[in-house]
Tab-separated table of C-alpha atoms in Angstrom:
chain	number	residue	atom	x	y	z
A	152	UNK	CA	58.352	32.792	-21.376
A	153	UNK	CA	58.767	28.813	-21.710
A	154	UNK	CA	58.197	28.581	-18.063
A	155	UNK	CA	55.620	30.754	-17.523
A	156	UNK	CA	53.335	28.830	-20.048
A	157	UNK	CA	54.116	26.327	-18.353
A	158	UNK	CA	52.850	27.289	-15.225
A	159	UNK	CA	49.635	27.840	-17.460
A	160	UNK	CA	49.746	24.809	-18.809
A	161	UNK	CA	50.078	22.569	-15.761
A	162	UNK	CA	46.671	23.993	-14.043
A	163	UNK	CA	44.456	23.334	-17.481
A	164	UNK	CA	45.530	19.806	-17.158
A	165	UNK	CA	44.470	19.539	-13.567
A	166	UNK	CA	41.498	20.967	-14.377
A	167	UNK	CA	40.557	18.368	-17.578
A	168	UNK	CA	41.509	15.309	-15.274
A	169	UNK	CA	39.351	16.330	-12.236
A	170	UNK	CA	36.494	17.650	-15.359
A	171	UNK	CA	37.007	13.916	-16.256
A	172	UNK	CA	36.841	12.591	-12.750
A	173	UNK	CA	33.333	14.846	-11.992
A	174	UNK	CA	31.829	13.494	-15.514
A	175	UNK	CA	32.163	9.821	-14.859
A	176	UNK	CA	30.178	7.151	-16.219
A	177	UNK	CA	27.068	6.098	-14.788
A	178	UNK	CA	26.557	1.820	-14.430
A	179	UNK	CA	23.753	1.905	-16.293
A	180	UNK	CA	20.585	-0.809	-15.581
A	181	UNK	CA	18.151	-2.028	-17.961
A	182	UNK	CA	14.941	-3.322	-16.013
A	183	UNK	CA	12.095	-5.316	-18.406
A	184	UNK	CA	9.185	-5.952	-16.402
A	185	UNK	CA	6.100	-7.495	-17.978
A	186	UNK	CA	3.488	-6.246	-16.569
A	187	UNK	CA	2.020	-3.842	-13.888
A	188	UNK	CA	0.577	-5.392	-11.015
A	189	UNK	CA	1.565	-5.442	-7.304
A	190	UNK	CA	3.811	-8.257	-7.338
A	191	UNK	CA	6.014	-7.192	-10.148
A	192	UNK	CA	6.000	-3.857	-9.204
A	193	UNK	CA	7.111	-4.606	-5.789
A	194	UNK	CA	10.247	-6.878	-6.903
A	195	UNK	CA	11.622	-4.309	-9.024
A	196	UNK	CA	11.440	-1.402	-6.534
A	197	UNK	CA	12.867	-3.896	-4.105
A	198	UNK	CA	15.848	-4.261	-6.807
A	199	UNK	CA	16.411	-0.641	-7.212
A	200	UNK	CA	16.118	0.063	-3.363
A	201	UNK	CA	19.523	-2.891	-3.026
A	202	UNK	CA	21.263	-1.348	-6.047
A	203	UNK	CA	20.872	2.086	-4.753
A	204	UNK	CA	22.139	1.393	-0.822
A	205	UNK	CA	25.319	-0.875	-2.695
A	206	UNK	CA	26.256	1.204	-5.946
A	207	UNK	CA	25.434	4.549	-4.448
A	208	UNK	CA	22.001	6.548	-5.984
A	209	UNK	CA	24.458	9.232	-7.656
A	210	UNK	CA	26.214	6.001	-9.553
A	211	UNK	CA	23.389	4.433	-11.170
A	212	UNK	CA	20.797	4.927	-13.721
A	213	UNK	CA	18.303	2.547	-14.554
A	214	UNK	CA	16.293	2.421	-17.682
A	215	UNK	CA	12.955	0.888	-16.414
A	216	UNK	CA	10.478	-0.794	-19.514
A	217	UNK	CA	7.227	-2.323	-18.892
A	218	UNK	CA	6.014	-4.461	-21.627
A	219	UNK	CA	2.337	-4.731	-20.885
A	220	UNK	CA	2.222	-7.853	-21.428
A	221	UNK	CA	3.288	-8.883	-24.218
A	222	UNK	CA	6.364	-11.114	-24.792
A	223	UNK	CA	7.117	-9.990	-27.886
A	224	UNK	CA	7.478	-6.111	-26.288
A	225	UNK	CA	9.902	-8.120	-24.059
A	226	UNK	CA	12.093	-8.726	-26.867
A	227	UNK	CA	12.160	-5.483	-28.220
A	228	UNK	CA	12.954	-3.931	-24.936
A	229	UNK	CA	15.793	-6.581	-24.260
A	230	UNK	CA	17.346	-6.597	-27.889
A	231	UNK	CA	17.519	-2.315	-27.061
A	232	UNK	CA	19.162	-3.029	-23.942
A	233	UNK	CA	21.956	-4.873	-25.898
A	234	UNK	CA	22.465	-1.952	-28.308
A	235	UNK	CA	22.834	0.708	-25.999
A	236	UNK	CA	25.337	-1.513	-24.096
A	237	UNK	CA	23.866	-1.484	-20.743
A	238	UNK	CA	26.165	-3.025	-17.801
A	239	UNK	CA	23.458	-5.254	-16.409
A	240	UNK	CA	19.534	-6.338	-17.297
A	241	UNK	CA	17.092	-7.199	-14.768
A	242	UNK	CA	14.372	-9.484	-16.245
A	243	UNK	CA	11.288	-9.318	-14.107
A	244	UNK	CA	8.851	-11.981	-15.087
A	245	UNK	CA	9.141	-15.162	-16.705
A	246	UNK	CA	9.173	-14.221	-20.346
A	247	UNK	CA	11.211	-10.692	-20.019
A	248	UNK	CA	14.210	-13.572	-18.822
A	249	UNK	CA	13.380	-15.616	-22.206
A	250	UNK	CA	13.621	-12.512	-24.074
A	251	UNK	CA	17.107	-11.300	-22.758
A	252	UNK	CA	18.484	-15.138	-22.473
A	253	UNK	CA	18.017	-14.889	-25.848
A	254	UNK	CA	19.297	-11.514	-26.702
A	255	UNK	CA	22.350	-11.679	-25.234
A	256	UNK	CA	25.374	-13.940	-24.069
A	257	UNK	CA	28.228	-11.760	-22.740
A	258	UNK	CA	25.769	-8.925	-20.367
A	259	UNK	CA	25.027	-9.868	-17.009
A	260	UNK	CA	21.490	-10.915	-16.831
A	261	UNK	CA	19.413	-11.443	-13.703
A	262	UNK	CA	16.094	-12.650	-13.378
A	263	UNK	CA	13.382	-12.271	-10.506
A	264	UNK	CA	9.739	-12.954	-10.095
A	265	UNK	CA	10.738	-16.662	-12.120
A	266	UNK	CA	9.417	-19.918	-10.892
A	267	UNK	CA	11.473	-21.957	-12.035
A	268	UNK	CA	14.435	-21.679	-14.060
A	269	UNK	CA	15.170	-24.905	-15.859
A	270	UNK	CA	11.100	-24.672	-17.057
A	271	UNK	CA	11.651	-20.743	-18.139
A	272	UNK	CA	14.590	-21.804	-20.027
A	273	UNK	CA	14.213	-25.665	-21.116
A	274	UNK	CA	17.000	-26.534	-18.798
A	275	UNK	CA	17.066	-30.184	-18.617
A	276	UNK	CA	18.459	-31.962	-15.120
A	277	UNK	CA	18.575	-28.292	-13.837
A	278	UNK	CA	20.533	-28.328	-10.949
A	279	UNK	CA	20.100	-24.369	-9.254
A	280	UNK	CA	22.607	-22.427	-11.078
A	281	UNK	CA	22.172	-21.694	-14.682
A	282	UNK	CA	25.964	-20.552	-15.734
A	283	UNK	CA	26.802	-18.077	-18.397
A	284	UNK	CA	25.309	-15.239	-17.912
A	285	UNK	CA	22.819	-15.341	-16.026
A	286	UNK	CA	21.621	-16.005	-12.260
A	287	UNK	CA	18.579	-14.741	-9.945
A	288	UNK	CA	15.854	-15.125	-7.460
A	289	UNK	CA	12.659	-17.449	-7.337
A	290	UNK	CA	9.409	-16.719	-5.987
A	291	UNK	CA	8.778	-20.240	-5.531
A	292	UNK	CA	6.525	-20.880	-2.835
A	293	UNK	CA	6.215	-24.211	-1.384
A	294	UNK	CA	3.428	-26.210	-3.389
A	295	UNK	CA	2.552	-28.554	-1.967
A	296	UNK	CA	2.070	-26.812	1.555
A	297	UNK	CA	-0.119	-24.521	-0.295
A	298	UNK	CA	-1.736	-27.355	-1.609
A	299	UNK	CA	-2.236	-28.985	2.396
A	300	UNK	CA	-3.275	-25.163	3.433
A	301	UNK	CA	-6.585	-25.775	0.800
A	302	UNK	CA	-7.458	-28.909	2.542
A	303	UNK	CA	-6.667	-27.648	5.758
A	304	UNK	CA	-9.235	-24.273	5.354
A	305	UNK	CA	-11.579	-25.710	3.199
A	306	UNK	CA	-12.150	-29.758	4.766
A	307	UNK	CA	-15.213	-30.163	3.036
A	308	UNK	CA	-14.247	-29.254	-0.185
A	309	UNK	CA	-13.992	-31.732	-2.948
A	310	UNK	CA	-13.403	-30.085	-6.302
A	311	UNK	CA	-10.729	-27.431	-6.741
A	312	UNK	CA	-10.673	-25.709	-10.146
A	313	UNK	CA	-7.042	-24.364	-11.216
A	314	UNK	CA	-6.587	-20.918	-13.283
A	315	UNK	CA	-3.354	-20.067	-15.424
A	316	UNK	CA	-2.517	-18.533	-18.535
A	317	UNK	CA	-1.406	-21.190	-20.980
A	318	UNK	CA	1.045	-18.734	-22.223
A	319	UNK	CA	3.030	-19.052	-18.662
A	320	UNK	CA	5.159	-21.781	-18.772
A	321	UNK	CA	5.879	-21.732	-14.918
A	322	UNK	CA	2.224	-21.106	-14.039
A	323	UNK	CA	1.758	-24.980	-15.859
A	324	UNK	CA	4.778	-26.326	-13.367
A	325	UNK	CA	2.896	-25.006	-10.413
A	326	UNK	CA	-0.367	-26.011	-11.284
A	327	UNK	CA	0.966	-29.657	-12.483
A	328	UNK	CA	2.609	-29.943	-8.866
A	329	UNK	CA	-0.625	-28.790	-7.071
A	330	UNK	CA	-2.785	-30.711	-8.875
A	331	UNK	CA	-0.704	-33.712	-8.075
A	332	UNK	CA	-0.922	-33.283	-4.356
A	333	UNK	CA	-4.431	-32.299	-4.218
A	334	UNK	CA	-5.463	-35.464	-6.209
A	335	UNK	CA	-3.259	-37.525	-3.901
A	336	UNK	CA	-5.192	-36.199	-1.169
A	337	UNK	CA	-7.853	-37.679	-2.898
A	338	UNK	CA	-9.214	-34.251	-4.516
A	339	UNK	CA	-10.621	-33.817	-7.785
A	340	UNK	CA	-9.260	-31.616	-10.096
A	341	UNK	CA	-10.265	-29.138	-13.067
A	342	UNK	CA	-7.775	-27.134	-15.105
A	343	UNK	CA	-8.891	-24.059	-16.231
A	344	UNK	CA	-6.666	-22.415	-18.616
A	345	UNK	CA	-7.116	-19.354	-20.573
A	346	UNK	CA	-4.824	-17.642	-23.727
A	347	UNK	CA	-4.842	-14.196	-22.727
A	348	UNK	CA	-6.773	-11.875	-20.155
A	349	UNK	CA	-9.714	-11.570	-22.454
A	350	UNK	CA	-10.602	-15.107	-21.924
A	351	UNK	CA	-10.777	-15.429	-18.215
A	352	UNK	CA	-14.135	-14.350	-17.530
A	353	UNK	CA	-15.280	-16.902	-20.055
A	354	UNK	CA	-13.458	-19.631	-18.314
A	355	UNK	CA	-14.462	-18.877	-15.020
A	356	UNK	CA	-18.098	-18.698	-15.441
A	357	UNK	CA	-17.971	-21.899	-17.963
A	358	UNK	CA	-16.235	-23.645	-14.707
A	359	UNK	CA	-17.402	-22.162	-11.417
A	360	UNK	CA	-20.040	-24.094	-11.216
A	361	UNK	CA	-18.489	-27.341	-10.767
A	362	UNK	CA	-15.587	-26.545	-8.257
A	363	UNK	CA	-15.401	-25.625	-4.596
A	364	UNK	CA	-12.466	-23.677	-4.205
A	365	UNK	CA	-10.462	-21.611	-7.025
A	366	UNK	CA	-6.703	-22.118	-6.696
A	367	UNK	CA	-4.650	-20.000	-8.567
A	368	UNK	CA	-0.588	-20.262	-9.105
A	369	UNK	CA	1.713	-16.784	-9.547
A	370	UNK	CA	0.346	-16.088	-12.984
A	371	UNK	CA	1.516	-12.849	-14.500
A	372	UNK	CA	-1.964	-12.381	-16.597
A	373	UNK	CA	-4.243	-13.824	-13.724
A	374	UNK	CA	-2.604	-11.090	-11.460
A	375	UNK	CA	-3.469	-7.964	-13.605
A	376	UNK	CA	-7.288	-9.430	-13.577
A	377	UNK	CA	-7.956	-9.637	-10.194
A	378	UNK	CA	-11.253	-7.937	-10.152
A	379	UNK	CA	-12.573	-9.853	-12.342
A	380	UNK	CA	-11.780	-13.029	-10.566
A	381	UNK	CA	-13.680	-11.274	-7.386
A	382	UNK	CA	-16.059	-10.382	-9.477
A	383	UNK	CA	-17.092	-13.845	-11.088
A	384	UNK	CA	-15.947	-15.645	-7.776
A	385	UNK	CA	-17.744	-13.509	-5.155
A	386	UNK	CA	-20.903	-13.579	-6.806
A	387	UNK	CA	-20.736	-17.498	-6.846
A	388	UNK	CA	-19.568	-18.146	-3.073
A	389	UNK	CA	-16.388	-19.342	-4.684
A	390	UNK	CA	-13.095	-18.760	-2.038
A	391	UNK	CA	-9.629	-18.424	-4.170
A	392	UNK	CA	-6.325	-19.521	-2.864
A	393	UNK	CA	-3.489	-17.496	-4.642
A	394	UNK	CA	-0.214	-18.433	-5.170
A	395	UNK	CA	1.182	-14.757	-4.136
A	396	UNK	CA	-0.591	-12.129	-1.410
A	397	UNK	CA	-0.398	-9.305	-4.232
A	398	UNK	CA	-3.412	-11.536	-6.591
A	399	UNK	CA	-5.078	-12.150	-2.580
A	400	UNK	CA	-5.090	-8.774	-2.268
A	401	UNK	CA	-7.594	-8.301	-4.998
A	402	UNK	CA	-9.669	-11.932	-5.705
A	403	UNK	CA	-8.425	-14.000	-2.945
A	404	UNK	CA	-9.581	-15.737	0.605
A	405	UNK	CA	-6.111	-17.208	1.609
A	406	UNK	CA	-2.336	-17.357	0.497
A	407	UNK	CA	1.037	-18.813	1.320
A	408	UNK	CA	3.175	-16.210	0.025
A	409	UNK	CA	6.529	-14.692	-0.149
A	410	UNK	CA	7.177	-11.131	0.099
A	411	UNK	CA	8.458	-9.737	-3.624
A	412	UNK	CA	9.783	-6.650	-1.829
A	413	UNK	CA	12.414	-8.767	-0.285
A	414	UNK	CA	12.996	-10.983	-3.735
A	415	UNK	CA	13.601	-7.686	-5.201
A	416	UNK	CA	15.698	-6.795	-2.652
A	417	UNK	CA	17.748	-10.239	-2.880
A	418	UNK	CA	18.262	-9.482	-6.769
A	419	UNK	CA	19.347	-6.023	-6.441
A	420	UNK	CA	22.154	-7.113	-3.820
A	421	UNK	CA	23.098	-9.889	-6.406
A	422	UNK	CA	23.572	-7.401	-8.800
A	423	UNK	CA	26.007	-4.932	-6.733
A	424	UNK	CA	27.664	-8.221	-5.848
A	425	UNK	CA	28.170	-8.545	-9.698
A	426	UNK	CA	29.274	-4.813	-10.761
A	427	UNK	CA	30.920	-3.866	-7.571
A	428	UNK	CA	32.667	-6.867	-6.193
A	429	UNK	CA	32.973	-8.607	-9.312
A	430	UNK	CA	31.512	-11.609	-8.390
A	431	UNK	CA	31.195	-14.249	-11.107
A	432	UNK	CA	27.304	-14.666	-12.145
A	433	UNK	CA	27.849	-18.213	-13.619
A	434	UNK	CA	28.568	-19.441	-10.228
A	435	UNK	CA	25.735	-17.675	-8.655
A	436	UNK	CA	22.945	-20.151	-7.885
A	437	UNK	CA	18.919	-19.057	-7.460
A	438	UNK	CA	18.140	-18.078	-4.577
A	439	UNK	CA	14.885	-18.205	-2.777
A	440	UNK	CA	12.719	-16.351	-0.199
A	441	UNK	CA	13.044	-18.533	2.008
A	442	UNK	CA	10.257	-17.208	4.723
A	443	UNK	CA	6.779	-17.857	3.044
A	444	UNK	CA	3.704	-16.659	5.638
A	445	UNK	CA	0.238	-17.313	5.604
A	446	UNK	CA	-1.975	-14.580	5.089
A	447	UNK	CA	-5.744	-13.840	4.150
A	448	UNK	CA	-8.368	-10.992	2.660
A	449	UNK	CA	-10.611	-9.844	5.973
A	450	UNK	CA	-13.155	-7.935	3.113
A	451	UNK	CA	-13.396	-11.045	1.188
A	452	UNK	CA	-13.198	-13.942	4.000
A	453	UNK	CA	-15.663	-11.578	5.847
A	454	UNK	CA	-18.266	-11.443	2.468
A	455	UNK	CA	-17.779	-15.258	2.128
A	456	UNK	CA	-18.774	-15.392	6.067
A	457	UNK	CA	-15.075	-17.794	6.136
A	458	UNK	CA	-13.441	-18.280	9.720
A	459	UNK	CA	-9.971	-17.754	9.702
A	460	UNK	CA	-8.017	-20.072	11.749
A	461	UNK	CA	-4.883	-19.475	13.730
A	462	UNK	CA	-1.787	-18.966	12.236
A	463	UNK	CA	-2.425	-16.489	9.200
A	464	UNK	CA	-2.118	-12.736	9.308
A	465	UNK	CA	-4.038	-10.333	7.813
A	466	UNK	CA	-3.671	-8.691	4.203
A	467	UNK	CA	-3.621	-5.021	5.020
């Protein structure tokens, strides 16, 4: 009798370890994006594309948030992350990395879609790797070549107004670094900032008449107003550089851009580096995309009656 329960034993065992083995944990993901807009949403699928091919699609689950917007939603979404005891957070936007930097210490954070880290996180001396816990990609374009591309298109122009969001920390860098290399090409400058998306059509049209050329930096709340940018722009003659092709897309002439499919792509393989290979994140520096290309808007460079020159490829 002993032995024959145990031969019933024995196979209920079996059974609960390979139940155990069928039933096992997910990694789980949180992603915090800011905003919707073409940029940002091209980054993260980029991330979840890597994570996918490296963890395996049947091994991960990612818990995707979009603030709208708002930083403060970016806090809420990050301090939830840390509660539910996710294995990683991907902070996509400048202000979704403030809010989990601050959220948590000991969960692996990584950022993407940031210009620059030591501004996003008052970094003094910052020297490419942040440490702790958390690493990431830049979309960091080269300045001040976009800065030579304006004079190069536009010769004759004189006065280039800049458009941010005050809000944006690293929209301020890149228009500080821009305006510096315009004005020592012996441009003149106006800064046009706004609080919030409400604002920029008041901006625009209290400026547009004094500028040649619009320049605008990868701003977050710039890029979800792109039509009405065109529409103010357009209707004055007014060409816009943008710092990213998803904004020339929908308000620009001309932009030296990187490709945010490919930063997101970049992240997510950080991040299997990180969960699969164990790779220590505070060693991890930022890394770039380091292939910018020039690109322009046929509708709008048509509209404006603008000749393209040689070397830039069309926005399709």
């Amino acid at each position: 009798m002993k032995k024959t329960k145990l031969l019933l034993i024995f196979p209920l065992i079996a059974m609960a370890i390979t139940g155990c083995n069928l039933t096992k944990k997910k990694t789980t993901i949180g992603i915090c994006q800011l905003i919707t807009h073409d940029a940002l949403d091209a980054a993260t699928k980029g991330f979840m594309d890597a994570v996918k091919e490296g963890l395996g699609a049947e091994n991960v689950k990612f818990d995707l948030q979009n603030a709208s917007g708002d930083s403060a939603t970016c806090t809420t979404i990050a301090n939830s992350f840390v509660s539910k005891k996710v294995d990683l957070i991907m902070a996509n936007a400048t202000p979704a990395l403030q809010a989990a930097y601050n959220s948590t210490t000991t969960i692996p954070i990584l950022g993407t879609s940031i210009t620059e880290y030591g501004v996003a996180l008052g970094i003094e001396d910052f020297d490419g790797t942040v440490g702790g816990n958390v690493s990431g990609t830049s979309d960091l374009a080269p300045l001040d070549e976009q800065a030579q591309m304006i004079v190069d298109v536009f010769p004759s122009a004189t006065k280039v107004g800049l458009l941010y969001c005050s809000a944006e920390a690293n929209s301020l860098y890149q228009v500080q670094v821009v305006e510096s290399e315009l004005q020592a090409k012996g441009l003149t400058t106006t800064r046009m900032s706004f609080s919030d998306s409400n604002d920029i059509s008041a901006v625009l049209n209290g400026n547009i008449n004094n500028i040649d050329v619009l320049y605008i930096p990868t701003d977050n709340a710039a890029a979800s107003c792109t039509s009405v940018i065109n529409s103010v722009c357009s209707s004055h003659n007014v060409p816009v550089v943008t710092g990213e092709e998803g904004m020339c897309r929908g308000c620009g002439a001309f932009t030296l851009s990187i490709s945010y499919y490919n930063l997101g792509l970049k992240t997510g393989q950080m991040a299997v580096e990180i969960l699969k290979d164990k790779k220590d994140i505070s060693k991890m520096p930022i890394a770039y995309d380091e292939n910018p290309v020039k690109k322009y808007n046929p509708t709008i460079c048509e509209t404006l009656g603008i000749t393209v020159p040689e070397g830039f490829t069309p926005i399709e």
